[in-house]
PDB file of C-alpha atoms in Angstrom:
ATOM      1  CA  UNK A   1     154.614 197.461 102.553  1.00  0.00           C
ATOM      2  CA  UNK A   2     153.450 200.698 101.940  1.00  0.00           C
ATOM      3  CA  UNK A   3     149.927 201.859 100.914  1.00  0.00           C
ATOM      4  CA  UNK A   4     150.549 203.024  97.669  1.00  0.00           C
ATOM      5  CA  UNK A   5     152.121 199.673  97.190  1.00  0.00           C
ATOM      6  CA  UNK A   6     149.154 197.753  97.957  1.00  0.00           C
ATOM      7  CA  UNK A   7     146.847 199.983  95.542  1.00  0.00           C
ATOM      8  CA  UNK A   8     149.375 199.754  92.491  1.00  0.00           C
ATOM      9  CA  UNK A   9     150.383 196.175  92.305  1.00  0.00           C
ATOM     10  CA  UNK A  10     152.565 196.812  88.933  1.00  0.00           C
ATOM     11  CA  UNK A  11     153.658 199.640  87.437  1.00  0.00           C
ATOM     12  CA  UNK A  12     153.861 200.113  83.621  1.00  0.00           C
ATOM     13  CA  UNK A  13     157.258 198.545  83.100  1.00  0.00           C
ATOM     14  CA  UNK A  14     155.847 194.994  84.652  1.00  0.00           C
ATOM     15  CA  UNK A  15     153.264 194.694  81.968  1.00  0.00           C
ATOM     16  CA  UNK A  16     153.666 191.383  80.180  1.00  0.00           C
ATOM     17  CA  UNK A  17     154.366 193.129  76.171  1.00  0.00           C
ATOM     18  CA  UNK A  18     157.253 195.666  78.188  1.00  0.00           C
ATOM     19  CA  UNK A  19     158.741 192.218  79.534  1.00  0.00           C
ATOM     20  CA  UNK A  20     162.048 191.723  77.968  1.00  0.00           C
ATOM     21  CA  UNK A  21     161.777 187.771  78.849  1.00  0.00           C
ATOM     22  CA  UNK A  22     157.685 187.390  77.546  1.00  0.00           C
ATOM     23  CA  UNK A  23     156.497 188.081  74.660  1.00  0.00           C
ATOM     24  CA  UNK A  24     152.371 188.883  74.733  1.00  0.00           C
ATOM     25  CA  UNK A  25     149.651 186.575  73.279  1.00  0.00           C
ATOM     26  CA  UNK A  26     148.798 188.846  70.598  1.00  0.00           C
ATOM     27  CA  UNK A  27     152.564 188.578  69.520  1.00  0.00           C
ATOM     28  CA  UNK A  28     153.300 184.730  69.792  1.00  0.00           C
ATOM     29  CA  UNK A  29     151.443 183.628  66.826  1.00  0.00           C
ATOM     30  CA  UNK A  30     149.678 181.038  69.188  1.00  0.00           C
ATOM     31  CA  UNK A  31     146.107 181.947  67.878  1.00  0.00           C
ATOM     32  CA  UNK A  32     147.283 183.184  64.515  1.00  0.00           C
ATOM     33  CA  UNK A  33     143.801 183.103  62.548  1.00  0.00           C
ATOM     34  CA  UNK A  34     145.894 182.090  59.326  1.00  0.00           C
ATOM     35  CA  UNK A  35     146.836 178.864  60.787  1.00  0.00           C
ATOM     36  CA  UNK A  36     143.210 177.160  60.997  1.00  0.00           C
ATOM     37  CA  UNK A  37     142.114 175.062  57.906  1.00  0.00           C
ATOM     38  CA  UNK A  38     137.972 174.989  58.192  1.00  0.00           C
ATOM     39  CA  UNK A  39     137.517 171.060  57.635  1.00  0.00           C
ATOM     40  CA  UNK A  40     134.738 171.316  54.298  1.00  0.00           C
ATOM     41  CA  UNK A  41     131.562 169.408  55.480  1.00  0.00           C
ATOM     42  CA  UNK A  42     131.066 167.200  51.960  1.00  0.00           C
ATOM     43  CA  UNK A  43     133.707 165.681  53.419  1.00  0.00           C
ATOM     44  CA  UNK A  44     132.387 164.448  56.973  1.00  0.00           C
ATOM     45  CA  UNK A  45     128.782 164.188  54.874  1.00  0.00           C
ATOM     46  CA  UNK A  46     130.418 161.872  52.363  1.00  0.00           C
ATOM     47  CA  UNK A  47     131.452 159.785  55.490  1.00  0.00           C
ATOM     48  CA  UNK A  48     128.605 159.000  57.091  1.00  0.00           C
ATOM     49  CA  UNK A  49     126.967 158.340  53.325  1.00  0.00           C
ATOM     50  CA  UNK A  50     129.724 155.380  53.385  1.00  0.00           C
ATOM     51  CA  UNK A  51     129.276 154.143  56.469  1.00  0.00           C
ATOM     52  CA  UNK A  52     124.821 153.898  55.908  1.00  0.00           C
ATOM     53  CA  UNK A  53     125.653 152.758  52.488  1.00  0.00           C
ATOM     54  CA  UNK A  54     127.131 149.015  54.379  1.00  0.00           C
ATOM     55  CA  UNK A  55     123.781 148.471  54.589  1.00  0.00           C
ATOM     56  CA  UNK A  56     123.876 147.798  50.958  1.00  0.00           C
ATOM     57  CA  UNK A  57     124.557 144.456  52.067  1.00  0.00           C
ATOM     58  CA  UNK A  58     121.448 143.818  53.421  1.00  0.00           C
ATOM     59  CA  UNK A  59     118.799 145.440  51.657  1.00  0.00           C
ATOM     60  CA  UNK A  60     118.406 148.095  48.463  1.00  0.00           C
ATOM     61  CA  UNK A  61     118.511 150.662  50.442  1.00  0.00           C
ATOM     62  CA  UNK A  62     121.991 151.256  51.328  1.00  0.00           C
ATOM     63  CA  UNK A  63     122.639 150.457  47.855  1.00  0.00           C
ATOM     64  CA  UNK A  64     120.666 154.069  47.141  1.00  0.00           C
ATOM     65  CA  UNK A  65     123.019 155.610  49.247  1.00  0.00           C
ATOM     66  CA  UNK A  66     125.863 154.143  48.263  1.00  0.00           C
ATOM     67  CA  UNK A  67     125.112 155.901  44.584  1.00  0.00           C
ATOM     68  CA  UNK A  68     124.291 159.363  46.337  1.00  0.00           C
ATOM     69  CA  UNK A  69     127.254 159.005  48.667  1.00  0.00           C
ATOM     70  CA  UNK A  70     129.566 158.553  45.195  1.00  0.00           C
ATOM     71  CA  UNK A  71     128.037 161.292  43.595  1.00  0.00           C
ATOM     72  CA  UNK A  72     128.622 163.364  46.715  1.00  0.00           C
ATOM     73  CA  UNK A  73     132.301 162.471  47.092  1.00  0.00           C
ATOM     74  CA  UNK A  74     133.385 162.923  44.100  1.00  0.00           C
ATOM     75  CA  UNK A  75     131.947 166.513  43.984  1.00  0.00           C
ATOM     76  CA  UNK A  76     133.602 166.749  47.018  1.00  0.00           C
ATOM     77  CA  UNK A  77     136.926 165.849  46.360  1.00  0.00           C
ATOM     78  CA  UNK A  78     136.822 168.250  42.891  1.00  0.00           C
ATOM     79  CA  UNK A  79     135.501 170.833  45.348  1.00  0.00           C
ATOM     80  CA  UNK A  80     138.318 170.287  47.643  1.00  0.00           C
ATOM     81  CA  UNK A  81     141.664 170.088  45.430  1.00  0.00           C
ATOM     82  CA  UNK A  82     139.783 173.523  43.454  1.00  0.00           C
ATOM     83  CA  UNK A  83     140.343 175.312  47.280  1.00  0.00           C
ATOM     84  CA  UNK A  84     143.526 175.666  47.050  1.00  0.00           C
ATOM     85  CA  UNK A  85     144.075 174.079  50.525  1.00  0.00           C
ATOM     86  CA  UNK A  86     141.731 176.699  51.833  1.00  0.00           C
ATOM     87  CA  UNK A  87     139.485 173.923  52.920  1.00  0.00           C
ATOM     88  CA  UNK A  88     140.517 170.392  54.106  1.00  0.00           C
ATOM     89  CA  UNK A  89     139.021 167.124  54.297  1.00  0.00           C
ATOM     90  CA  UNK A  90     139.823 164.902  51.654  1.00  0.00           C
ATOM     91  CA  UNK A  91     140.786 161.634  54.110  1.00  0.00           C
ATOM     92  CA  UNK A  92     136.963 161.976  55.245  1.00  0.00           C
ATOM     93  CA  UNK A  93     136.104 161.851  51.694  1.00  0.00           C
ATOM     94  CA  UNK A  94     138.407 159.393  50.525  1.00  0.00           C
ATOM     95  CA  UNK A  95     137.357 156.590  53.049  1.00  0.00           C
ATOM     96  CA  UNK A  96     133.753 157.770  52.474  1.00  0.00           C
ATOM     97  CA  UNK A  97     134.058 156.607  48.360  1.00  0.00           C
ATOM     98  CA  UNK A  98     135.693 153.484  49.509  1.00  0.00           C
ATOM     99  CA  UNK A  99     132.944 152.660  51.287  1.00  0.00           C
ATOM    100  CA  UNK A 100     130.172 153.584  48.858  1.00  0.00           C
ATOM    101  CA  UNK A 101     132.318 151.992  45.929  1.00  0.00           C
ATOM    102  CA  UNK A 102     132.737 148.768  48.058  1.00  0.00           C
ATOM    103  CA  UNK A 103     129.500 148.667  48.967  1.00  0.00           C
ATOM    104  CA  UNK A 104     127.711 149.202  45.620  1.00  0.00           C
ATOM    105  CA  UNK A 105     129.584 146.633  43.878  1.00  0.00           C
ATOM    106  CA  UNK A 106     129.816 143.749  46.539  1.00  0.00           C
ATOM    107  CA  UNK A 107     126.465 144.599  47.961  1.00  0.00           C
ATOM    108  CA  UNK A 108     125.207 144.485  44.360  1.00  0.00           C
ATOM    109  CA  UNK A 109     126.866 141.188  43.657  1.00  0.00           C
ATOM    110  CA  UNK A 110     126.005 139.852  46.715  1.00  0.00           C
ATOM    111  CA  UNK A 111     121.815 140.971  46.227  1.00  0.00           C
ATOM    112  CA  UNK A 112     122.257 139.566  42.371  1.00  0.00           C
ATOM    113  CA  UNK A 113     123.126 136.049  43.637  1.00  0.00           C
ATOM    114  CA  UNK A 114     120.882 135.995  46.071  1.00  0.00           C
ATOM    115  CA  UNK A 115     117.947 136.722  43.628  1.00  0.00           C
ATOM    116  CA  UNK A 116     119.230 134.195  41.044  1.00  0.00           C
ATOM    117  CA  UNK A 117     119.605 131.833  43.379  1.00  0.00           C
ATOM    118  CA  UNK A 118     116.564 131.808  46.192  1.00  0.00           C
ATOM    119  CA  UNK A 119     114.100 130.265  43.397  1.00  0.00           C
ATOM    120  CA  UNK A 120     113.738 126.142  44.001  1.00  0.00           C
ATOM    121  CA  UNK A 121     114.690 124.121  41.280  1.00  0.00           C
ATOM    122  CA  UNK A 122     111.543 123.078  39.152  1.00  0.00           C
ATOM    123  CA  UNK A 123     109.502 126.300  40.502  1.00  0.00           C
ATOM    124  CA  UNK A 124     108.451 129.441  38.507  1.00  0.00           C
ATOM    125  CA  UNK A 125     108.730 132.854  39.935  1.00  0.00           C
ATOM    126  CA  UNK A 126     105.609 134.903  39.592  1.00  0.00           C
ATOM    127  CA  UNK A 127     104.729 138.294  40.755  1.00  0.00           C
ATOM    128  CA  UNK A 128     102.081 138.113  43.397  1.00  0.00           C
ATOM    129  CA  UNK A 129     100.602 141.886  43.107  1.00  0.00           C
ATOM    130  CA  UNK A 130     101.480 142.408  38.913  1.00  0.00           C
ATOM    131  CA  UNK A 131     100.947 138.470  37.976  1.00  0.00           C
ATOM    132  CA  UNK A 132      97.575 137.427  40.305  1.00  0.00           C
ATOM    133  CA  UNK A 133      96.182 140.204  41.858  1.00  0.00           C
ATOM    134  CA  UNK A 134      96.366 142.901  39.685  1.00  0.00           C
ATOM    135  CA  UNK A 135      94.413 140.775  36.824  1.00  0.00           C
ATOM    136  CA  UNK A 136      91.648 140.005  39.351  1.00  0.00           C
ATOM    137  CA  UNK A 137      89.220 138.006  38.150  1.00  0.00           C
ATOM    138  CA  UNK A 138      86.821 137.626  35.137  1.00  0.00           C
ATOM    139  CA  UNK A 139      82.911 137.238  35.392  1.00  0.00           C
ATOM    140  CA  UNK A 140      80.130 135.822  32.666  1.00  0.00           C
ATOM    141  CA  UNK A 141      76.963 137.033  33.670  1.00  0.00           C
ATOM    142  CA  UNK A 142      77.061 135.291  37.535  1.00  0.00           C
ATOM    143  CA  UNK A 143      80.147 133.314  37.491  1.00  0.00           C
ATOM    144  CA  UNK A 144      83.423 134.396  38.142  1.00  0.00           C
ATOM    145  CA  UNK A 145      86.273 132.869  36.065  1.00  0.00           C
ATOM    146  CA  UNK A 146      90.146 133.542  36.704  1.00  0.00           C
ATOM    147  CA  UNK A 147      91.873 135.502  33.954  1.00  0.00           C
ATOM    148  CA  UNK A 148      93.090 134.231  31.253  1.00  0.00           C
ATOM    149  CA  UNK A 149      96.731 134.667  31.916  1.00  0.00           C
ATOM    150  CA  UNK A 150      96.362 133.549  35.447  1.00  0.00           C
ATOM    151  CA  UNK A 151      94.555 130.264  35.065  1.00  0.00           C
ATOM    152  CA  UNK A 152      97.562 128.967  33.598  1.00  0.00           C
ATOM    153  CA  UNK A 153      99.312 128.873  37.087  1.00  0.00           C
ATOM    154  CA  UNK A 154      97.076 126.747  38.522  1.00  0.00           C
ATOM    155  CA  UNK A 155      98.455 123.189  39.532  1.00  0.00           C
ATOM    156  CA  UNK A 156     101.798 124.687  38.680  1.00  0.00           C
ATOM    157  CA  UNK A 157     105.069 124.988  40.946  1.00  0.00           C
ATOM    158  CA  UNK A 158     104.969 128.754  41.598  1.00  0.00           C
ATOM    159  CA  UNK A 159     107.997 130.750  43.571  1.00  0.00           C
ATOM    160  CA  UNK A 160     105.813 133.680  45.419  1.00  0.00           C
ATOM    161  CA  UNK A 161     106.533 136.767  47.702  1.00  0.00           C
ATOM    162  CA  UNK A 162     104.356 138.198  50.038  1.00  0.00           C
ATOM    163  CA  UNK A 163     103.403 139.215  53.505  1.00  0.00           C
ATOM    164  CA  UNK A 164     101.430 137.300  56.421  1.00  0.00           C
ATOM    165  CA  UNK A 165      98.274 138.268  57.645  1.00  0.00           C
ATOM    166  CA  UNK A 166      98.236 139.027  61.429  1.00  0.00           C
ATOM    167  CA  UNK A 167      97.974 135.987  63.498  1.00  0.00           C
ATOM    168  CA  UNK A 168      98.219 135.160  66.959  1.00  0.00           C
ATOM    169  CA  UNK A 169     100.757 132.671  67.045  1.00  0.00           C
ATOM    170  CA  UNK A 170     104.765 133.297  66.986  1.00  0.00           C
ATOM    171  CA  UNK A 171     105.353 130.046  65.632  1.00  0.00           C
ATOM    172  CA  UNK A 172     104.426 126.456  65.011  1.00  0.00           C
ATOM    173  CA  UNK A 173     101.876 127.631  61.997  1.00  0.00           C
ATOM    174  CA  UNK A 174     100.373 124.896  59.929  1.00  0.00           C
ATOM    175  CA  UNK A 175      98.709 127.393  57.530  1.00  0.00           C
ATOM    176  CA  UNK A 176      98.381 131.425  57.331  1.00  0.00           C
ATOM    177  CA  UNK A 177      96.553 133.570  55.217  1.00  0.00           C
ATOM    178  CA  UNK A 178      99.488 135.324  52.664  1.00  0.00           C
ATOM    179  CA  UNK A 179      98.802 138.727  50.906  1.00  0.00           C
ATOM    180  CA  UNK A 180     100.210 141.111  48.416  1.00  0.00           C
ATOM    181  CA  UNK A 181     101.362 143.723  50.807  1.00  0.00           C
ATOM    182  CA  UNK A 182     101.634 145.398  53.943  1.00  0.00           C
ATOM    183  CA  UNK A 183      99.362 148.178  53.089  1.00  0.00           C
ATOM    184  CA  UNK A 184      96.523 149.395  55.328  1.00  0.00           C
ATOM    185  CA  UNK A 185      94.268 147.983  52.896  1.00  0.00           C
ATOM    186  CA  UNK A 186      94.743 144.810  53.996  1.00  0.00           C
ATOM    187  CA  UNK A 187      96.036 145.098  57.588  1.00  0.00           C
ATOM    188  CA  UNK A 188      93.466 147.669  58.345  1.00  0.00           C
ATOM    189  CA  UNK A 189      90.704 145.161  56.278  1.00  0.00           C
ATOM    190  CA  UNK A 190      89.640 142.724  54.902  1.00  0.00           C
ATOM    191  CA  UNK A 191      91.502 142.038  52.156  1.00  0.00           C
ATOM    192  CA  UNK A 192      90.184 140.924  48.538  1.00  0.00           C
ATOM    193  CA  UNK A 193      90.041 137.450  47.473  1.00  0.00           C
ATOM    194  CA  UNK A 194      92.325 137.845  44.590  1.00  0.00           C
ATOM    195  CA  UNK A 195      95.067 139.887  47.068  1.00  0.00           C
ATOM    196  CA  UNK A 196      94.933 137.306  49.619  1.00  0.00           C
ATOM    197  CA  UNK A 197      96.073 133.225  49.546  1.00  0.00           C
ATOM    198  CA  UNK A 198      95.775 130.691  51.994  1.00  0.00           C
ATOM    199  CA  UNK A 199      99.180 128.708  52.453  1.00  0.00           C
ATOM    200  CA  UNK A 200      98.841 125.481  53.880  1.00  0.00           C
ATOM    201  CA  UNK A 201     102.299 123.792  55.394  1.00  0.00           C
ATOM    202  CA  UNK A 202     102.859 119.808  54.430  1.00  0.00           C
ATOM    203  CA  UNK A 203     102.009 116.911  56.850  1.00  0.00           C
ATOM    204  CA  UNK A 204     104.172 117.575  60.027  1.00  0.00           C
ATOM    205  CA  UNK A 205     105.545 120.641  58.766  1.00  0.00           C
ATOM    206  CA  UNK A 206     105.297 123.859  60.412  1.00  0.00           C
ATOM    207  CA  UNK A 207     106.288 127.620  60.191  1.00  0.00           C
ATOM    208  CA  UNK A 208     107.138 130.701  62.343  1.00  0.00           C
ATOM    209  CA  UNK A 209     105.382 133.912  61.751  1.00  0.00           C
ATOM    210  CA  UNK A 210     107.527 137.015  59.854  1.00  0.00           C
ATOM    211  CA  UNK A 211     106.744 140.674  60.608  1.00  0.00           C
ATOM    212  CA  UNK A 212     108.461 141.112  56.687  1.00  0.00           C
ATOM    213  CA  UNK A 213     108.638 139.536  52.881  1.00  0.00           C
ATOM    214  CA  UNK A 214     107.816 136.234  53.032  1.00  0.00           C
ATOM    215  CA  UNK A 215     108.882 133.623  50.069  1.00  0.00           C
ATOM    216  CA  UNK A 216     106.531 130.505  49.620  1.00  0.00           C
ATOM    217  CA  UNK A 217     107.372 127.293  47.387  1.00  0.00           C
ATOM    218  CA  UNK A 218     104.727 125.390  46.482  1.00  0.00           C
ATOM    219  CA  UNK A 219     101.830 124.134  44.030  1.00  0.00           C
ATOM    220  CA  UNK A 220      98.964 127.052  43.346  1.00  0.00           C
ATOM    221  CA  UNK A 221      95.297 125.785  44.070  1.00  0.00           C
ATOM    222  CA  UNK A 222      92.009 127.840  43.398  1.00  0.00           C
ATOM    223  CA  UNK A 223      88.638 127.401  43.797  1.00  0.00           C
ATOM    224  CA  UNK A 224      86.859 130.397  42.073  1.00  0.00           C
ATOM    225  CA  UNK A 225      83.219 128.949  43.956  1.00  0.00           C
ATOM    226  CA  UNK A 226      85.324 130.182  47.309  1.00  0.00           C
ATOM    227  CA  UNK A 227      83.082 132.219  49.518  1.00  0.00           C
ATOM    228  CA  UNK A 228      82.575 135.680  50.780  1.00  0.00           C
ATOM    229  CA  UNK A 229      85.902 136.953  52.866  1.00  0.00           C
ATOM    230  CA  UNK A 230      87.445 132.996  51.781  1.00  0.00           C
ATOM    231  CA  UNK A 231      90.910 132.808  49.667  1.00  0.00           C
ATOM    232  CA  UNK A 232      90.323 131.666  46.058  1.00  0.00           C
ATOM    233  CA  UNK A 233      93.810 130.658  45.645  1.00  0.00           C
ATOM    234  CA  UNK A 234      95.650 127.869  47.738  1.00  0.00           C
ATOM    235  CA  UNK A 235      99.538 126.769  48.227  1.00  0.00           C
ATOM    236  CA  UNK A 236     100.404 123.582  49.599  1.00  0.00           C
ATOM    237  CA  UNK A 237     104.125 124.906  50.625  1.00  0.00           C
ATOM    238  CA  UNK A 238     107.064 123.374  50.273  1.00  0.00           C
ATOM    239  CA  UNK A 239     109.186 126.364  51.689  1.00  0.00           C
ATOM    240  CA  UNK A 240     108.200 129.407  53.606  1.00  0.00           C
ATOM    241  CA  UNK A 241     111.334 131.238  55.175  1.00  0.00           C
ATOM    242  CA  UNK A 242     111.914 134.949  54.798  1.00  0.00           C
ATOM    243  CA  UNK A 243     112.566 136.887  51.686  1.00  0.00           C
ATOM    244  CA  UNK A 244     115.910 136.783  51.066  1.00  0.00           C
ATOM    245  CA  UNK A 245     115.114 139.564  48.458  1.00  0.00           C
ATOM    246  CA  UNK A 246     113.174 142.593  48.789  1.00  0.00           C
ATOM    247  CA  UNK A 247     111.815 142.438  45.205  1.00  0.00           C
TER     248      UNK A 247
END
C-alpha cells in the first residue's frame, strides 16, 4: 500500500452523498424537523392535577385541586384542538379531567356522608372555636358568668371537634385536656380557659392520643368558679376517635 494511499483514505467519489447505494442523513428525512409534535405542557400539568386531586377522597384538599385541575383541562383541551395539531397532548388531558371529575363528585359525596353521618344519635353539633370560645365569657363586677348563648349547652349532649393538648402518653388516656386549635397560641402556651376543655373518658374506658381533629361525644360540664390555668368546661365522653371530617 502506497504512501499516498495511507494519507488519502477516500477520495471524493467515496463520500457517503456521491454513493449511488446511500443516501446522506441530511437527505433521508430521518431527523426531518417537521415531523416532531412538541407535547403542550397543560396537558402533562392537567395530569398530575388528577392524580393529587384522589386525595379528594380523603380530605378537602384534593377536592381544591380537583376544581383547579378542571378548570385547567378544559382550557387545555380548547387550547389544544385551536393548534391545529401543532401541539399534542390531549390523552394527558383527557385522563387528567377524568380524574378531577371523578374525584370531585365521589370525593364530594363521599365527604357529604361522612359529615351527615359522624354526629351520634341524640347529640348536637356545636362549633368549638365560633359556638364556645369565641363568646368567652361574661363578668358582673367580680364574677364571671358564661354567655348567654353558651350556657344553654350546659348538661346537654354536645357533638365537638377539636385538638389534644400535648401529653405524654400514646395511649390508654382516661382524660386529656381538648382545645380549639393547633395554633401556637395554645401549643406554644397556655391556653385560655374558654379555648381549652377537659374530657374525661367513662369508667373503664380509655383513649389513644391523635396528632389531628379530634371528635368528642359527650355531656358539656362547667364550673365558671374553675381556677387560674383550670378548664371551665368538662365532657364526660362517650366517643373520642378521630375526625372523620376536617370541618
Amino acid at each position: 500500500m502506497s504512501q499516498q494511499t495511507l494519507d488519502f483514505p477516500a477520495t471524493a467519489n467515496s463520500s457517503p452523498t456521491a454513493d449511488s447505494g446511500h443516501t446522506g442523513w441530511a437527505e433521508s428525512g430521518e431527523f426531518d424537523d417537521f415531523s416532531y409534535v412538541p407535547v403542550s405542557p397543560w396537558g402533562p400539568i392537567t395530569l398530575v392535577l388528577g392524580i393529587g386531586s384522589l386525595t379528594g377522597f380523603f380530605g378537602i384538599f384534593g377536592l381544591g385541586l380537583a376544581v383547579i385541575g378542571i378548570v385547567i383541562g378544559i382550557a387545555a383541551w380548547a387550547r389544544i384542538r385551536a393548534s391545529a395539531e401543532t401541539v399534542k397532548g390531549m390523552k394527558f388531558v383527557a385522563v387528567g379531567l377524568v380524574l378531577s371529575v371523578l374525584s370531585l363528585t365521589l370525593g364530594s359525596a363521599k365527604m357529604a356522608h361522612a359529615y351527615s353521618t359522624e354526629v351520634p344519635e341524640g347529640h348536637q353539633r356545636v362549633n368549638f372555636p365560633r359556638d364556645i370560645s369565641d363568646k368567652q365569657f361574661v363578668y358582673y363586677g367580680s364574677q364571671r358568668r358564661l354567655h348567654p348563648e353558651v350556657a344553654p349547652l350546659v348538661g346537654e349532649k354536645i357533638f365537638i371537634k377539636g385538638f389534644m393538648y400535648q401529653t405524654q402518653k400514646d395511649d390508654g388516656l382516661t382524660e386529656f385536656v381538648f382545645l380549639k386549635d393547633n395554633g401556637e397560641c395554645c401549643f406554644g402556651g397556655q391556653p385560655k380557659p374558654f379555648d381549652m376543655m377537659l374530657v374525661r373518658m367513662g369508667e373503664g374506658e380509655t383513649t389513644r392520643a391523635y396528632s389531628g381533629i379530634v371528635a368528642v361525644a359527650g355531656v358539656l360540664e362547667a364550673d365558671v368558679a374553675a381556677g387560674e390555668g383550670k378548664p371551665v368546661y368538662t365532657i364526660d365522653a362517650t366517643l373520642v376517635e378521630e375526625a372523620r371530617t376536617r370541618f
